[in-house]
Structures are given as C-alpha cells and as structure tokens.
PDB file of C-alpha atoms in Angstrom:
ATOM      1  CA  UNK A   1      78.544  83.094 -52.535  1.00  0.00           C
ATOM      2  CA  UNK A   2      77.528  83.952 -49.014  1.00  0.00           C
ATOM      3  CA  UNK A   3      75.752  86.866 -47.428  1.00  0.00           C
ATOM      4  CA  UNK A   4      76.057  87.564 -43.735  1.00  0.00           C
ATOM      5  CA  UNK A   5      74.481  90.928 -43.070  1.00  0.00           C
ATOM      6  CA  UNK A   6      72.359  93.038 -40.791  1.00  0.00           C
ATOM      7  CA  UNK A   7      69.178  94.232 -42.497  1.00  0.00           C
ATOM      8  CA  UNK A   8      66.440  96.699 -41.531  1.00  0.00           C
ATOM      9  CA  UNK A   9      63.148  95.344 -40.174  1.00  0.00           C
ATOM     10  CA  UNK A  10      61.001  98.380 -40.925  1.00  0.00           C
ATOM     11  CA  UNK A  11      59.881  97.318 -44.406  1.00  0.00           C
ATOM     12  CA  UNK A  12      62.895  98.804 -46.224  1.00  0.00           C
ATOM     13  CA  UNK A  13      64.247  96.280 -48.750  1.00  0.00           C
ATOM     14  CA  UNK A  14      67.854  95.077 -48.471  1.00  0.00           C
ATOM     15  CA  UNK A  15      69.218  94.489 -51.983  1.00  0.00           C
ATOM     16  CA  UNK A  16      72.131  92.221 -52.854  1.00  0.00           C
ATOM     17  CA  UNK A  17      73.830  90.891 -55.971  1.00  0.00           C
ATOM     18  CA  UNK A  18      73.513  87.092 -56.259  1.00  0.00           C
ATOM     19  CA  UNK A  19      76.839  86.617 -58.042  1.00  0.00           C
ATOM     20  CA  UNK A  20      78.969  88.754 -55.699  1.00  0.00           C
ATOM     21  CA  UNK A  21      76.962  88.496 -52.471  1.00  0.00           C
ATOM     22  CA  UNK A  22      77.425  92.231 -51.902  1.00  0.00           C
ATOM     23  CA  UNK A  23      74.790  94.874 -51.245  1.00  0.00           C
ATOM     24  CA  UNK A  24      73.934  96.788 -54.398  1.00  0.00           C
ATOM     25  CA  UNK A  25      70.978  99.020 -55.334  1.00  0.00           C
ATOM     26  CA  UNK A  26      71.004  97.294 -58.747  1.00  0.00           C
ATOM     27  CA  UNK A  27      71.155  93.802 -57.245  1.00  0.00           C
ATOM     28  CA  UNK A  28      68.840  90.935 -58.114  1.00  0.00           C
ATOM     29  CA  UNK A  29      68.175  89.518 -54.611  1.00  0.00           C
ATOM     30  CA  UNK A  30      65.825  91.447 -52.303  1.00  0.00           C
ATOM     31  CA  UNK A  31      64.801  90.781 -48.713  1.00  0.00           C
ATOM     32  CA  UNK A  32      62.068  92.913 -47.139  1.00  0.00           C
ATOM     33  CA  UNK A  33      61.444  92.399 -43.428  1.00  0.00           C
ATOM     34  CA  UNK A  34      58.734  94.063 -41.358  1.00  0.00           C
ATOM     35  CA  UNK A  35      57.980  93.596 -37.697  1.00  0.00           C
ATOM     36  CA  UNK A  36      55.602  95.130 -35.199  1.00  0.00           C
ATOM     37  CA  UNK A  37      56.573  96.531 -32.871  1.00  0.00           C
ATOM     38  CA  UNK A  38      59.675  97.699 -34.716  1.00  0.00           C
ATOM     39  CA  UNK A  39      61.720  97.445 -31.509  1.00  0.00           C
ATOM     40  CA  UNK A  40      61.361  94.366 -29.281  1.00  0.00           C
ATOM     41  CA  UNK A  41      62.447  94.887 -25.677  1.00  0.00           C
ATOM     42  CA  UNK A  42      62.991  91.309 -24.510  1.00  0.00           C
ATOM     43  CA  UNK A  43      64.325  88.252 -26.307  1.00  0.00           C
ATOM     44  CA  UNK A  44      61.332  86.073 -25.344  1.00  0.00           C
ATOM     45  CA  UNK A  45      58.694  88.639 -26.371  1.00  0.00           C
ATOM     46  CA  UNK A  46      56.494  87.585 -29.308  1.00  0.00           C
ATOM     47  CA  UNK A  47      55.869  90.038 -32.150  1.00  0.00           C
ATOM     48  CA  UNK A  48      54.220  90.111 -35.563  1.00  0.00           C
ATOM     49  CA  UNK A  49      56.650  89.861 -38.447  1.00  0.00           C
ATOM     50  CA  UNK A  50      56.817  89.107 -42.148  1.00  0.00           C
ATOM     51  CA  UNK A  51      59.537  88.596 -44.710  1.00  0.00           C
ATOM     52  CA  UNK A  52      59.481  88.722 -48.492  1.00  0.00           C
ATOM     53  CA  UNK A  53      62.316  87.188 -50.535  1.00  0.00           C
ATOM     54  CA  UNK A  54      62.614  88.067 -54.234  1.00  0.00           C
ATOM     55  CA  UNK A  55      64.806  87.241 -57.214  1.00  0.00           C
ATOM     56  CA  UNK A  56      64.508  90.035 -59.803  1.00  0.00           C
ATOM     57  CA  UNK A  57      63.940  88.769 -63.356  1.00  0.00           C
ATOM     58  CA  UNK A  58      64.318  85.206 -62.099  1.00  0.00           C
ATOM     59  CA  UNK A  59      62.582  83.126 -59.497  1.00  0.00           C
ATOM     60  CA  UNK A  60      62.690  80.813 -56.527  1.00  0.00           C
ATOM     61  CA  UNK A  61      60.977  77.627 -55.418  1.00  0.00           C
ATOM     62  CA  UNK A  62      61.038  75.865 -52.065  1.00  0.00           C
ATOM     63  CA  UNK A  63      63.327  72.836 -52.132  1.00  0.00           C
ATOM     64  CA  UNK A  64      61.938  69.694 -50.494  1.00  0.00           C
ATOM     65  CA  UNK A  65      63.854  66.979 -52.358  1.00  0.00           C
ATOM     66  CA  UNK A  66      65.879  64.169 -50.813  1.00  0.00           C
ATOM     67  CA  UNK A  67      68.374  64.652 -53.683  1.00  0.00           C
ATOM     68  CA  UNK A  68      68.472  68.432 -54.262  1.00  0.00           C
ATOM     69  CA  UNK A  69      71.079  68.445 -57.017  1.00  0.00           C
ATOM     70  CA  UNK A  70      68.875  68.787 -60.096  1.00  0.00           C
ATOM     71  CA  UNK A  71      67.020  72.095 -60.385  1.00  0.00           C
ATOM     72  CA  UNK A  72      63.560  72.065 -61.967  1.00  0.00           C
ATOM     73  CA  UNK A  73      63.031  74.084 -65.148  1.00  0.00           C
ATOM     74  CA  UNK A  74      59.492  75.228 -64.275  1.00  0.00           C
ATOM     75  CA  UNK A  75      57.447  76.315 -61.278  1.00  0.00           C
ATOM     76  CA  UNK A  76      59.541  79.251 -60.085  1.00  0.00           C
ATOM     77  CA  UNK A  77      57.855  82.243 -58.452  1.00  0.00           C
ATOM     78  CA  UNK A  78      59.217  85.809 -58.418  1.00  0.00           C
ATOM     79  CA  UNK A  79      58.952  85.925 -54.621  1.00  0.00           C
ATOM     80  CA  UNK A  80      58.295  83.999 -51.413  1.00  0.00           C
ATOM     81  CA  UNK A  81      56.461  85.494 -48.430  1.00  0.00           C
ATOM     82  CA  UNK A  82      56.208  84.332 -44.828  1.00  0.00           C
ATOM     83  CA  UNK A  83      54.009  85.951 -42.156  1.00  0.00           C
ATOM     84  CA  UNK A  84      54.047  85.252 -38.422  1.00  0.00           C
ATOM     85  CA  UNK A  85      51.574  86.631 -35.888  1.00  0.00           C
ATOM     86  CA  UNK A  86      51.715  86.649 -32.099  1.00  0.00           C
ATOM     87  CA  UNK A  87      48.597  84.469 -31.932  1.00  0.00           C
ATOM     88  CA  UNK A  88      50.118  81.664 -34.032  1.00  0.00           C
ATOM     89  CA  UNK A  89      49.825  78.250 -32.367  1.00  0.00           C
ATOM     90  CA  UNK A  90      53.517  77.550 -32.920  1.00  0.00           C
ATOM     91  CA  UNK A  91      55.168  80.966 -33.097  1.00  0.00           C
ATOM     92  CA  UNK A  92      58.573  80.987 -34.787  1.00  0.00           C
ATOM     93  CA  UNK A  93      61.167  83.610 -34.001  1.00  0.00           C
ATOM     94  CA  UNK A  94      62.936  83.101 -37.302  1.00  0.00           C
ATOM     95  CA  UNK A  95      62.867  81.386 -40.660  1.00  0.00           C
ATOM     96  CA  UNK A  96      65.234  78.913 -42.257  1.00  0.00           C
ATOM     97  CA  UNK A  97      64.491  77.566 -45.760  1.00  0.00           C
ATOM     98  CA  UNK A  98      66.229  76.190 -48.822  1.00  0.00           C
ATOM     99  CA  UNK A  99      65.149  77.280 -52.305  1.00  0.00           C
ATOM    100  CA  UNK A 100      65.988  76.417 -55.880  1.00  0.00           C
ATOM    101  CA  UNK A 101      66.703  79.645 -57.715  1.00  0.00           C
ATOM    102  CA  UNK A 102      66.809  80.735 -61.336  1.00  0.00           C
ATOM    103  CA  UNK A 103      68.690  83.976 -62.031  1.00  0.00           C
ATOM    104  CA  UNK A 104      68.081  86.630 -64.683  1.00  0.00           C
ATOM    105  CA  UNK A 105      71.134  85.212 -66.500  1.00  0.00           C
ATOM    106  CA  UNK A 106      69.424  81.804 -66.784  1.00  0.00           C
ATOM    107  CA  UNK A 107      71.588  80.120 -64.142  1.00  0.00           C
ATOM    108  CA  UNK A 108      70.176  77.557 -61.718  1.00  0.00           C
ATOM    109  CA  UNK A 109      71.186  77.216 -58.108  1.00  0.00           C
ATOM    110  CA  UNK A 110      70.352  76.496 -54.493  1.00  0.00           C
ATOM    111  CA  UNK A 111      69.874  79.154 -51.837  1.00  0.00           C
ATOM    112  CA  UNK A 112      69.988  78.464 -48.103  1.00  0.00           C
ATOM    113  CA  UNK A 113      68.187  81.323 -46.357  1.00  0.00           C
ATOM    114  CA  UNK A 114      68.043  82.210 -42.663  1.00  0.00           C
ATOM    115  CA  UNK A 115      66.612  85.318 -41.017  1.00  0.00           C
ATOM    116  CA  UNK A 116      66.319  86.030 -37.297  1.00  0.00           C
ATOM    117  CA  UNK A 117      64.114  89.085 -36.660  1.00  0.00           C
ATOM    118  CA  UNK A 118      63.492  90.748 -33.310  1.00  0.00           C
ATOM    119  CA  UNK A 119      66.698  92.525 -32.517  1.00  0.00           C
ATOM    120  CA  UNK A 120      67.858  95.684 -34.223  1.00  0.00           C
ATOM    121  CA  UNK A 121      69.452  95.203 -36.683  1.00  0.00           C
ATOM    122  CA  UNK A 122      68.221  91.826 -37.890  1.00  0.00           C
ATOM    123  CA  UNK A 123      70.599  88.989 -38.833  1.00  0.00           C
ATOM    124  CA  UNK A 124      70.454  87.582 -42.350  1.00  0.00           C
ATOM    125  CA  UNK A 125      72.493  84.621 -43.572  1.00  0.00           C
ATOM    126  CA  UNK A 126      72.281  83.369 -47.142  1.00  0.00           C
ATOM    127  CA  UNK A 127      74.407  80.865 -49.077  1.00  0.00           C
ATOM    128  CA  UNK A 128      74.115  80.567 -52.850  1.00  0.00           C
ATOM    129  CA  UNK A 129      75.361  77.590 -54.862  1.00  0.00           C
ATOM    130  CA  UNK A 130      74.995  78.448 -58.547  1.00  0.00           C
ATOM    131  CA  UNK A 131      76.007  76.520 -61.643  1.00  0.00           C
ATOM    132  CA  UNK A 132      77.589  79.214 -63.873  1.00  0.00           C
ATOM    133  CA  UNK A 133      77.138  77.083 -67.020  1.00  0.00           C
ATOM    134  CA  UNK A 134      73.346  77.389 -66.908  1.00  0.00           C
ATOM    135  CA  UNK A 135      72.941  73.648 -66.334  1.00  0.00           C
ATOM    136  CA  UNK A 136      70.315  72.327 -63.922  1.00  0.00           C
ATOM    137  CA  UNK A 137      72.986  70.089 -62.381  1.00  0.00           C
ATOM    138  CA  UNK A 138      73.788  71.448 -58.905  1.00  0.00           C
ATOM    139  CA  UNK A 139      75.867  68.544 -57.616  1.00  0.00           C
ATOM    140  CA  UNK A 140      79.272  69.699 -56.342  1.00  0.00           C
ATOM    141  CA  UNK A 141      82.278  68.567 -58.375  1.00  0.00           C
ATOM    142  CA  UNK A 142      84.798  67.562 -55.717  1.00  0.00           C
ATOM    143  CA  UNK A 143      87.450  66.793 -58.345  1.00  0.00           C
ATOM    144  CA  UNK A 144      88.025  70.540 -58.905  1.00  0.00           C
TER     145      UNK A 144
END
C-alpha cells in the first residue's frame, strides 16, 4: 500500500489505515508533525520541526540491514521521533527512513517513510510492504 498525502504541521495527528493506505480516524498509523514557525515564508529558511511516527498496537524499528527481507521478532517500539532545530550543524529539511513494522494483526512488513515539512500543507509519502500471512519473510515473490 502507498500513502501520498498532505498532512498538517501544527501538531494535529494524521491517521491512516496500514492495510488500505487511506485516512481513517480508527487507523493504526499516525504521523504527528510540528514546526515553528507554523508558516515558513521562503524555501531556504530554516525552522524548528519534529515528527512522530506511530503504529497503534504494533511497532516499528529502523531498518539498517543489507538484506532487509527478514523482519525481526523483537525490538519494536510503539513510535519513532525525530527533532530538528535551526541551530543543528547539519540541518535537514526533511526525513527519509525505512522501518520494519509489526501490525496489531501480527503481520510483519517494511515501511518507506518520507516527509518534507516547511510548506503548507506538508508532503507525506509512505510505502508499506506487508506479508499478510504473518511470516517474517518480506522478500517479494516475483513468480506471482
């Protein structure tokens, strides 16, 4: 599933359903973005911002493997947070990460996450690859 959406950057959570990729108040994937100032006038202007990514009743873990096709069974956290301040040595105007995920239904998967704050509304792009069988095996089956 994929999510390509515009989300608020005032601290209001955007909530999506992992299996459908659609916004839903009862969804299990939350993204909360805050930035100060709320409105940025110029594209090159630095600003303070933070993002929190959550999987309700499941978890996520940063993926740093050279072979990311076998999800771990342990070590998942309910959320991931990233904070950026204007006085950071290497200020980033966005975040791109890959996570292993574990859903409330006990399914394992990979999530590619990208958020680009600054403009109103903020761009969010997420791709989920989930094994519906509940197996940790995340390698694509090209024979199907």
